[in-house]
């Protein structure tokens, strides 16, 4: 069985990707700063002030990225009121396996049939990157409806003894359903502005486990294990994050034909509240127009923006007609931004 990619009158090319459903999944276990302070040389005050996090959610060992993606995906489909899609994209840096991709298993578990399914590896920008791919699939007539999930088990990649990363990251998943529709419709994604800088690939990196630094020979138990944890030069990344997110956000607003002063809500990747304050200041967006959930969930990488969309919409912070600007930045380095007008009648399932 395979999908036939034949554009028809029904699969009109050049349609927009319209956001019609949102879902979220967070592990039940909350890890507070005080719990971390028991084993790390850090403090609740430092983490709150310097990063903006009070607690993060951590998945139990038997729960994987795919499991959370299935849950968030099911909720997004229910939120959209649909049972089927033509493609499933899972944006993640913490896939269930290095091979195969997580998305086909997620599609299978959701009962979506033999649809196209693949992972998008673009770090914390993964959800916006995958949304851009979904928009391209829809514009070309290849798909009419796409499920995009951002899902991470960052705790699987974090060295619990590393105070430069352990307080920052959390686990979770968020998902969106996009459907073909006219560009003028509220919820239609406007152009995505994106980019990368691989000269800084080592600024956020998991050194071992890939082809560059292979896993050691399992038959030679004396060999030291490679470093399979995230290593981040936070201070350097901070400066690039502010610069790249500001530029991408500005360009995405311009690509939509918007003035920055028209932006009602700026939804930025939740890595550090000081990064987002600096981006908002550079763009002239008032801080009260910059919703945040980092204090509750930490940095959930590719899950960050879809979770924030769910939480901001759920608490009524995104109103129909609001001009919403999304911007993300992370490992690669890679960044991406896009815009949409918030649609009426979209209720996220949490
Ligand atoms: N607890 C307590 N103190 C800490 C600490 C911790 N967890 N981590 C660092 N410090 C200390 C340092 O030792 C240093 O002390 P000193 O001034 O006495 O030398 C001081 O805090 C400042 O260190 P620095 O590394 O400059 O911290 P920072 O203010 O840059 O904050 C990050 C570190 C990681 C929180 C911050 O750089 C960051 O969020 N970077 C951006 C991450 C990002 O955008 N990622 C995007 C994709 S994931």
Coordinates of C-alpha atoms and ligand atoms in Angstrom, one line a residue:
X1 CA 0.0 0.0 0.0
X2 CA 1.2 3.5 -0.7
X3 CA -0.2 6.9 -1.2
X4 CA -0.7 8.2 -4.7
X5 CA 0.6 11.7 -5.0
X6 CA -1.8 12.8 -7.8
X7 CA -3.0 16.4 -7.6
X8 CA -6.7 16.6 -8.4
X9 CA -9.4 19.3 -8.3
X10 CA -9.8 18.4 -4.7
X11 CA -6.1 18.7 -4.0
X12 CA -5.7 22.2 -5.4
X13 CA -2.1 23.3 -5.4
X14 CA -1.1 26.6 -3.8
X15 CA -3.5 26.2 -0.9
X16 CA -2.4 27.6 2.5
X17 CA -1.9 25.4 5.6
X18 CA -4.6 26.4 8.0
X19 CA -4.3 25.6 11.7
X20 CA -7.4 23.7 12.8
X21 CA -6.4 21.7 15.8
X22 CA -3.9 21.7 18.8
X23 CA -3.1 19.1 21.4
X24 CA -0.6 18.8 24.3
X25 CA 0.8 16.1 26.5
X26 CA 3.0 16.7 29.6
X27 CA 4.3 14.0 31.9
X28 CA 2.7 14.0 35.3
X29 CA 6.0 14.2 37.3
X30 CA 6.9 17.7 38.3
X31 CA 10.6 18.4 39.2
X32 CA 11.0 21.6 41.2
X33 CA 14.1 23.7 41.4
X34 CA 14.4 22.7 45.1
X35 CA 14.6 19.0 44.0
X36 CA 17.4 19.8 41.6
X37 CA 19.3 21.8 44.3
X38 CA 19.6 18.6 46.3
X39 CA 22.0 17.2 43.8
X40 CA 23.4 20.2 41.8
X41 CA 25.4 23.3 42.9
X42 CA 22.6 25.7 42.0
X43 CA 19.8 27.5 43.7
X44 CA 16.1 28.1 43.2
X45 CA 16.7 31.8 43.1
X46 CA 19.4 31.5 40.3
X47 CA 17.3 29.3 38.1
X48 CA 14.2 31.6 38.5
X49 CA 16.1 34.8 37.9
X50 CA 18.6 33.7 35.2
X51 CA 16.3 31.3 33.2
X52 CA 12.7 31.9 34.5
X53 CA 12.0 28.2 35.4
X54 CA 10.2 27.1 38.6
X55 CA 9.6 23.5 37.6
X56 CA 9.8 21.2 34.6
X57 CA 8.0 17.9 33.8
X58 CA 10.1 14.7 33.5
X59 CA 8.8 11.6 31.8
X60 CA 9.0 8.3 33.7
X61 CA 11.6 5.9 32.3
X62 CA 9.0 3.7 30.5
X63 CA 7.5 6.8 28.7
X64 CA 9.2 7.7 25.4
X65 CA 9.0 10.6 23.0
X66 CA 6.8 8.6 20.7
X67 CA 4.4 7.9 23.5
X68 CA 4.0 11.6 24.3
X69 CA 3.7 12.4 20.6
X70 CA 0.8 9.9 20.2
X71 CA -1.0 11.4 23.1
X72 CA -0.5 15.0 21.9
X73 CA -1.4 13.9 18.3
X74 CA -4.6 12.2 19.4
X75 CA -5.6 15.4 21.3
X76 CA -4.8 17.6 18.3
X77 CA -6.9 15.4 16.0
X78 CA -9.8 15.5 18.5
X79 CA -9.4 19.3 18.7
X80 CA -9.6 19.5 14.9
X81 CA -12.5 17.1 14.9
X82 CA -10.9 14.9 12.3
X83 CA -9.8 11.2 12.2
X84 CA -7.4 11.1 9.3
X85 CA -4.4 13.0 7.9
X86 CA -2.2 12.6 4.8
X87 CA 1.1 12.9 6.5
X88 CA 2.6 12.9 10.0
X89 CA 5.7 14.9 10.9
X90 CA 7.5 14.5 14.2
X91 CA 9.9 17.3 15.1
X92 CA 12.3 16.0 17.7
X93 CA 16.0 15.8 18.9
X94 CA 15.2 12.9 21.2
X95 CA 13.7 10.3 18.9
X96 CA 12.8 6.9 20.3
X97 CA 15.5 5.3 18.2
X98 CA 18.3 6.6 15.9
X99 CA 16.7 4.3 13.3
X100 CA 13.8 4.2 12.4
X101 CA 12.2 7.6 12.6
X102 CA 9.6 8.0 15.4
X103 CA 6.8 9.4 13.1
X104 CA 5.8 6.1 11.3
X105 CA 5.2 4.4 14.7
X106 CA 3.3 7.5 15.9
X107 CA 1.1 7.3 12.8
X108 CA 0.6 3.6 13.4
X109 CA -0.4 4.0 17.0
X110 CA -2.8 6.8 16.0
X111 CA -4.5 4.4 13.6
X112 CA -3.8 6.7 10.7
X113 CA -3.1 4.0 8.1
X114 CA -0.2 3.9 5.7
X115 CA 0.4 7.6 5.5
X116 CA 3.7 9.4 4.8
X117 CA 5.5 9.9 8.1
X118 CA 9.0 11.2 8.9
X119 CA 10.9 13.0 11.6
X120 CA 12.3 16.6 11.3
X121 CA 15.5 17.2 13.1
X122 CA 15.9 21.0 13.6
X123 CA 16.4 21.2 17.3
X124 CA 14.3 23.7 19.2
X125 CA 13.2 25.2 15.8
X126 CA 11.8 21.8 14.8
X127 CA 8.1 22.6 15.2
X128 CA 8.3 25.7 12.9
X129 CA 10.5 23.9 10.4
X130 CA 8.0 21.0 10.3
X131 CA 5.1 23.4 10.0
X132 CA 7.0 24.9 7.0
X133 CA 7.3 21.5 5.4
X134 CA 3.6 20.8 6.1
X135 CA 2.7 24.1 4.4
X136 CA 4.9 23.1 1.4
X137 CA 3.2 19.7 1.2
X138 CA -0.2 21.3 1.2
X139 CA 0.8 24.1 -1.3
X140 CA 2.1 21.5 -3.7
X141 CA -1.1 19.4 -3.5
X142 CA 0.8 16.5 -2.0
X143 CA -1.2 16.5 1.2
X144 CA -4.5 18.1 2.2
X145 CA -4.1 17.6 6.0
X146 CA -0.9 17.2 8.0
X147 CA -0.3 16.4 11.7
X148 CA 2.8 18.1 13.0
X149 CA 4.1 17.1 16.4
X150 CA 6.9 18.5 18.5
X151 CA 7.9 15.9 21.0
X152 CA 10.9 15.5 23.3
X153 CA 12.3 13.4 26.1
X154 CA 15.1 15.8 26.8
X155 CA 15.7 14.1 30.1
X156 CA 17.2 11.2 28.1
X157 CA 19.8 13.5 26.7
X158 CA 20.7 15.5 29.9
X159 CA 23.6 14.8 32.2
X160 CA 22.0 15.0 35.6
X161 CA 25.3 16.3 37.1
X162 CA 25.7 19.2 34.5
X163 CA 24.3 22.4 36.0
X164 CA 24.7 24.2 32.7
X165 CA 21.9 22.0 31.2
X166 CA 20.1 20.0 33.9
X167 CA 18.0 22.9 35.3
X168 CA 17.0 24.0 31.8
X169 CA 15.3 21.2 29.9
X170 CA 12.0 19.4 30.3
X171 CA 9.9 16.7 28.6
X172 CA 6.6 17.0 26.7
X173 CA 4.8 17.1 23.4
X174 CA 2.6 19.5 21.5
X175 CA 0.8 18.9 18.2
X176 CA -1.0 20.8 15.5
X177 CA -3.3 19.8 12.6
X178 CA -3.0 21.9 9.4
X179 CA -5.5 21.7 6.6
X180 CA -5.6 23.0 3.1
X181 CA -7.6 26.3 2.8
X182 CA -7.5 29.8 1.3
X183 CA -4.7 32.1 2.3
X184 CA -7.0 34.8 3.6
X185 CA -8.6 32.5 6.2
X186 CA -7.8 33.1 9.8
X187 CA -5.4 30.4 11.0
X188 CA -3.6 30.3 7.6
X189 CA 0.2 30.1 8.0
X190 CA 2.0 33.0 6.3
X191 CA 5.5 32.5 4.9
X192 CA 8.1 30.9 7.1
X193 CA 11.4 32.8 7.4
X194 CA 14.2 30.4 8.4
X195 CA 17.9 29.8 8.4
X196 CA 20.9 28.0 9.9
X197 CA 24.6 28.4 10.8
X198 CA 26.4 25.1 10.9
X199 CA 29.7 26.9 11.8
X200 CA 28.3 26.9 15.4
X201 CA 27.2 23.2 15.3
X202 CA 29.2 22.5 18.4
X203 CA 27.6 25.3 20.5
X204 CA 24.7 22.9 21.4
X205 CA 25.7 19.3 20.7
X206 CA 25.4 15.7 21.8
X207 CA 29.0 14.6 21.0
X208 CA 28.7 10.9 20.8
X209 CA 26.3 8.3 19.4
X210 CA 26.2 9.5 15.8
X211 CA 28.5 8.7 12.9
X212 CA 31.1 11.4 14.0
X213 CA 31.8 9.8 17.4
X214 CA 30.5 6.3 17.2
X215 CA 29.3 4.2 20.1
X216 CA 32.1 2.1 21.4
X217 CA 32.4 -1.5 20.6
X218 CA 29.9 -3.3 22.9
X219 CA 32.3 -6.3 23.0
X220 CA 35.0 -4.2 24.6
X221 CA 33.5 -3.3 27.9
X222 CA 36.6 -1.5 29.1
X223 CA 36.2 1.2 26.4
X224 CA 34.9 4.4 27.9
X225 CA 31.4 5.4 26.8
X226 CA 31.1 8.4 24.5
X227 CA 29.5 11.6 25.8
X228 CA 25.9 11.1 24.8
X229 CA 24.6 14.1 26.7
X230 CA 23.7 17.6 25.5
X231 CA 26.6 20.0 25.9
X232 CA 25.8 23.7 25.5
X233 CA 27.9 26.9 25.5
X234 CA 24.9 28.8 27.0
X235 CA 26.3 32.3 27.2
X236 CA 27.4 32.2 23.5
X237 CA 24.1 30.6 22.4
X238 CA 22.2 33.4 24.3
X239 CA 23.7 36.1 22.2
X240 CA 23.0 34.3 18.9
X241 CA 19.5 33.5 20.1
X242 CA 18.6 37.2 20.7
X243 CA 20.2 38.3 17.4
X244 CA 18.7 35.6 15.1
X245 CA 15.2 35.5 16.7
X246 CA 14.9 39.3 16.5
X247 CA 15.9 39.3 12.8
X248 CA 13.7 36.2 11.9
X249 CA 10.7 37.7 13.7
X250 CA 11.2 41.0 12.0
X251 CA 11.5 39.3 8.5
X252 CA 8.5 37.1 9.2
X253 CA 6.3 40.1 10.0
X254 CA 7.5 41.8 6.9
X255 CA 6.8 38.7 4.8
X256 CA 3.2 38.7 6.0
X257 CA 2.9 42.4 5.2
X258 CA 2.6 43.3 8.9
X259 CA 4.1 46.2 10.8
X260 CA 5.7 45.1 14.1
X261 CA 3.4 47.4 16.0
X262 CA 0.5 45.4 14.6
X263 CA 1.7 42.2 16.3
X264 CA -0.7 41.3 19.2
X265 CA 1.2 38.3 20.5
X266 CA 4.8 37.2 20.2
X267 CA 5.2 33.5 21.0
X268 CA 8.9 32.7 21.3
X269 CA 10.7 29.5 22.0
X270 CA 10.9 29.0 25.7
X271 CA 14.6 28.7 26.4
X272 CA 15.2 31.7 28.8
X273 CA 12.9 34.5 29.8
X274 CA 15.7 37.0 29.5
X275 CA 16.3 36.0 25.8
X276 CA 12.6 36.6 25.1
X277 CA 12.6 39.9 27.0
X278 CA 15.6 41.1 24.9
X279 CA 13.9 40.0 21.6
X280 CA 10.6 41.7 22.6
X281 CA 12.5 44.9 23.5
X282 CA 14.4 44.8 20.2
X283 CA 11.1 44.4 18.3
X284 CA 9.2 47.0 20.4
X285 CA 6.7 44.4 21.5
X286 CA 5.4 45.0 25.1
X287 CA 6.3 42.2 27.5
X288 CA 2.6 41.7 28.4
X289 CA 2.1 40.6 24.8
X290 CA 4.7 37.9 25.1
X291 CA 3.0 34.8 26.6
X292 CA 5.2 32.4 28.5
X293 CA 5.0 29.0 30.1
X294 CA 8.8 28.4 30.8
X295 CA 8.2 28.7 34.6
X296 CA 6.0 25.5 34.4
X297 CA 7.6 23.4 31.7
X298 CA 11.2 24.6 31.2
X299 CA 12.8 24.3 27.7
X300 CA 11.1 21.5 25.9
X301 CA 13.0 22.0 22.6
X302 CA 10.8 21.1 19.6
X303 CA 7.7 20.7 21.9
X304 CA 8.2 24.3 23.2
X305 CA 6.1 26.3 20.7
X306 CA 3.2 23.9 20.3
X307 CA 2.9 23.6 24.1
X308 CA 3.0 27.4 24.4
X309 CA 0.3 27.7 21.7
X310 CA -1.9 25.3 23.6
X311 CA -1.3 26.9 27.0
X312 CA -1.7 30.5 25.7
X313 CA -4.9 29.6 23.8
X314 CA -6.3 27.7 26.7
X315 CA -5.9 30.6 29.1
X316 CA -7.5 33.0 26.7
X317 CA -4.3 34.8 25.9
X318 CA -4.8 34.3 22.1
X319 CA -8.0 35.9 20.9
X320 CA -9.7 35.4 17.4
X321 CA -8.2 38.0 15.1
X322 CA -5.0 38.4 17.1
X323 CA -1.9 38.8 14.9
X324 CA 0.4 36.1 16.2
X325 CA 4.2 35.9 15.5
X326 CA 6.0 32.6 16.2
X327 CA 9.8 32.5 16.5
X328 CA 12.2 29.7 17.4
X329 CA 15.9 29.1 17.8
X330 CA 18.1 26.3 18.8
X331 CA 20.8 23.7 17.9
X332 CA 22.1 23.6 14.4
X333 CA 22.2 26.5 14.9
X334 CA 18.8 26.8 13.3
X335 CA 16.1 29.5 13.6
X336 CA 12.6 30.0 12.1
X337 CA 9.7 32.4 12.4
X338 CA 6.2 32.7 10.9
X339 CA 2.9 34.4 11.5
X340 CA -0.8 33.7 11.5
X341 CA -4.1 35.4 12.5
X342 CA -5.6 33.5 15.4
X343 CA -8.7 31.7 14.2
X344 CA -12.1 31.6 16.0
X345 CA -13.3 28.3 17.5
X346 CA -9.9 26.6 18.0
X347 CA -9.9 24.8 21.4
X348 CA -6.7 23.0 22.3
X349 CA -7.0 19.7 24.1
X350 CA -4.6 19.6 27.0
Ligands
LIG1 N1 23.4 27.6 39.0 C1 24.1 28.6 39.7 N2 25.0 29.3 39.1 C2 25.3 29.0 37.8 C3 24.6 28.0 37.1 C4 23.6 27.3 37.8 N3 22.9 26.3 37.2 N4 25.1 28.0 35.8 C5 26.1 28.9 35.8 N5 26.2 29.6 37.0 C6 27.1 30.7 37.3 C7 28.4 30.6 36.5 O1 29.3 29.9 37.2 C8 28.7 32.1 36.5 O2 29.3 32.4 37.8 P1 30.5 33.5 37.9 O3 29.9 34.8 37.3 O4 30.8 33.6 39.3 O5 31.6 33.0 37.0 C9 27.4 32.8 36.4 O6 26.4 31.9 36.9 C10 27.1 33.2 35.0 O7 27.3 32.1 34.1 P2 26.9 32.1 32.6 O8 27.2 30.8 32.0 O9 27.3 33.4 32.0 O10 25.3 32.1 32.9 P3 24.2 32.7 32.0 O11 23.6 33.9 32.7 O12 24.6 32.9 30.5 O13 23.1 31.6 32.1 C11 22.2 29.9 30.6 C12 23.3 30.3 31.6 C13 22.4 28.6 30.0 C14 20.9 29.8 31.5 C15 22.0 31.0 29.6 O14 23.2 31.2 29.0 C16 21.0 30.6 28.5 O15 19.8 30.4 28.7 N6 21.5 30.5 27.2 C17 20.6 30.4 26.1 C18 20.1 29.1 25.8 C19 19.3 29.1 24.6 O16 18.8 30.1 24.1 N7 19.1 27.9 24.0 C20 18.4 27.9 22.8 C21 18.2 26.5 22.3 S1 18.2 25.3 23.5

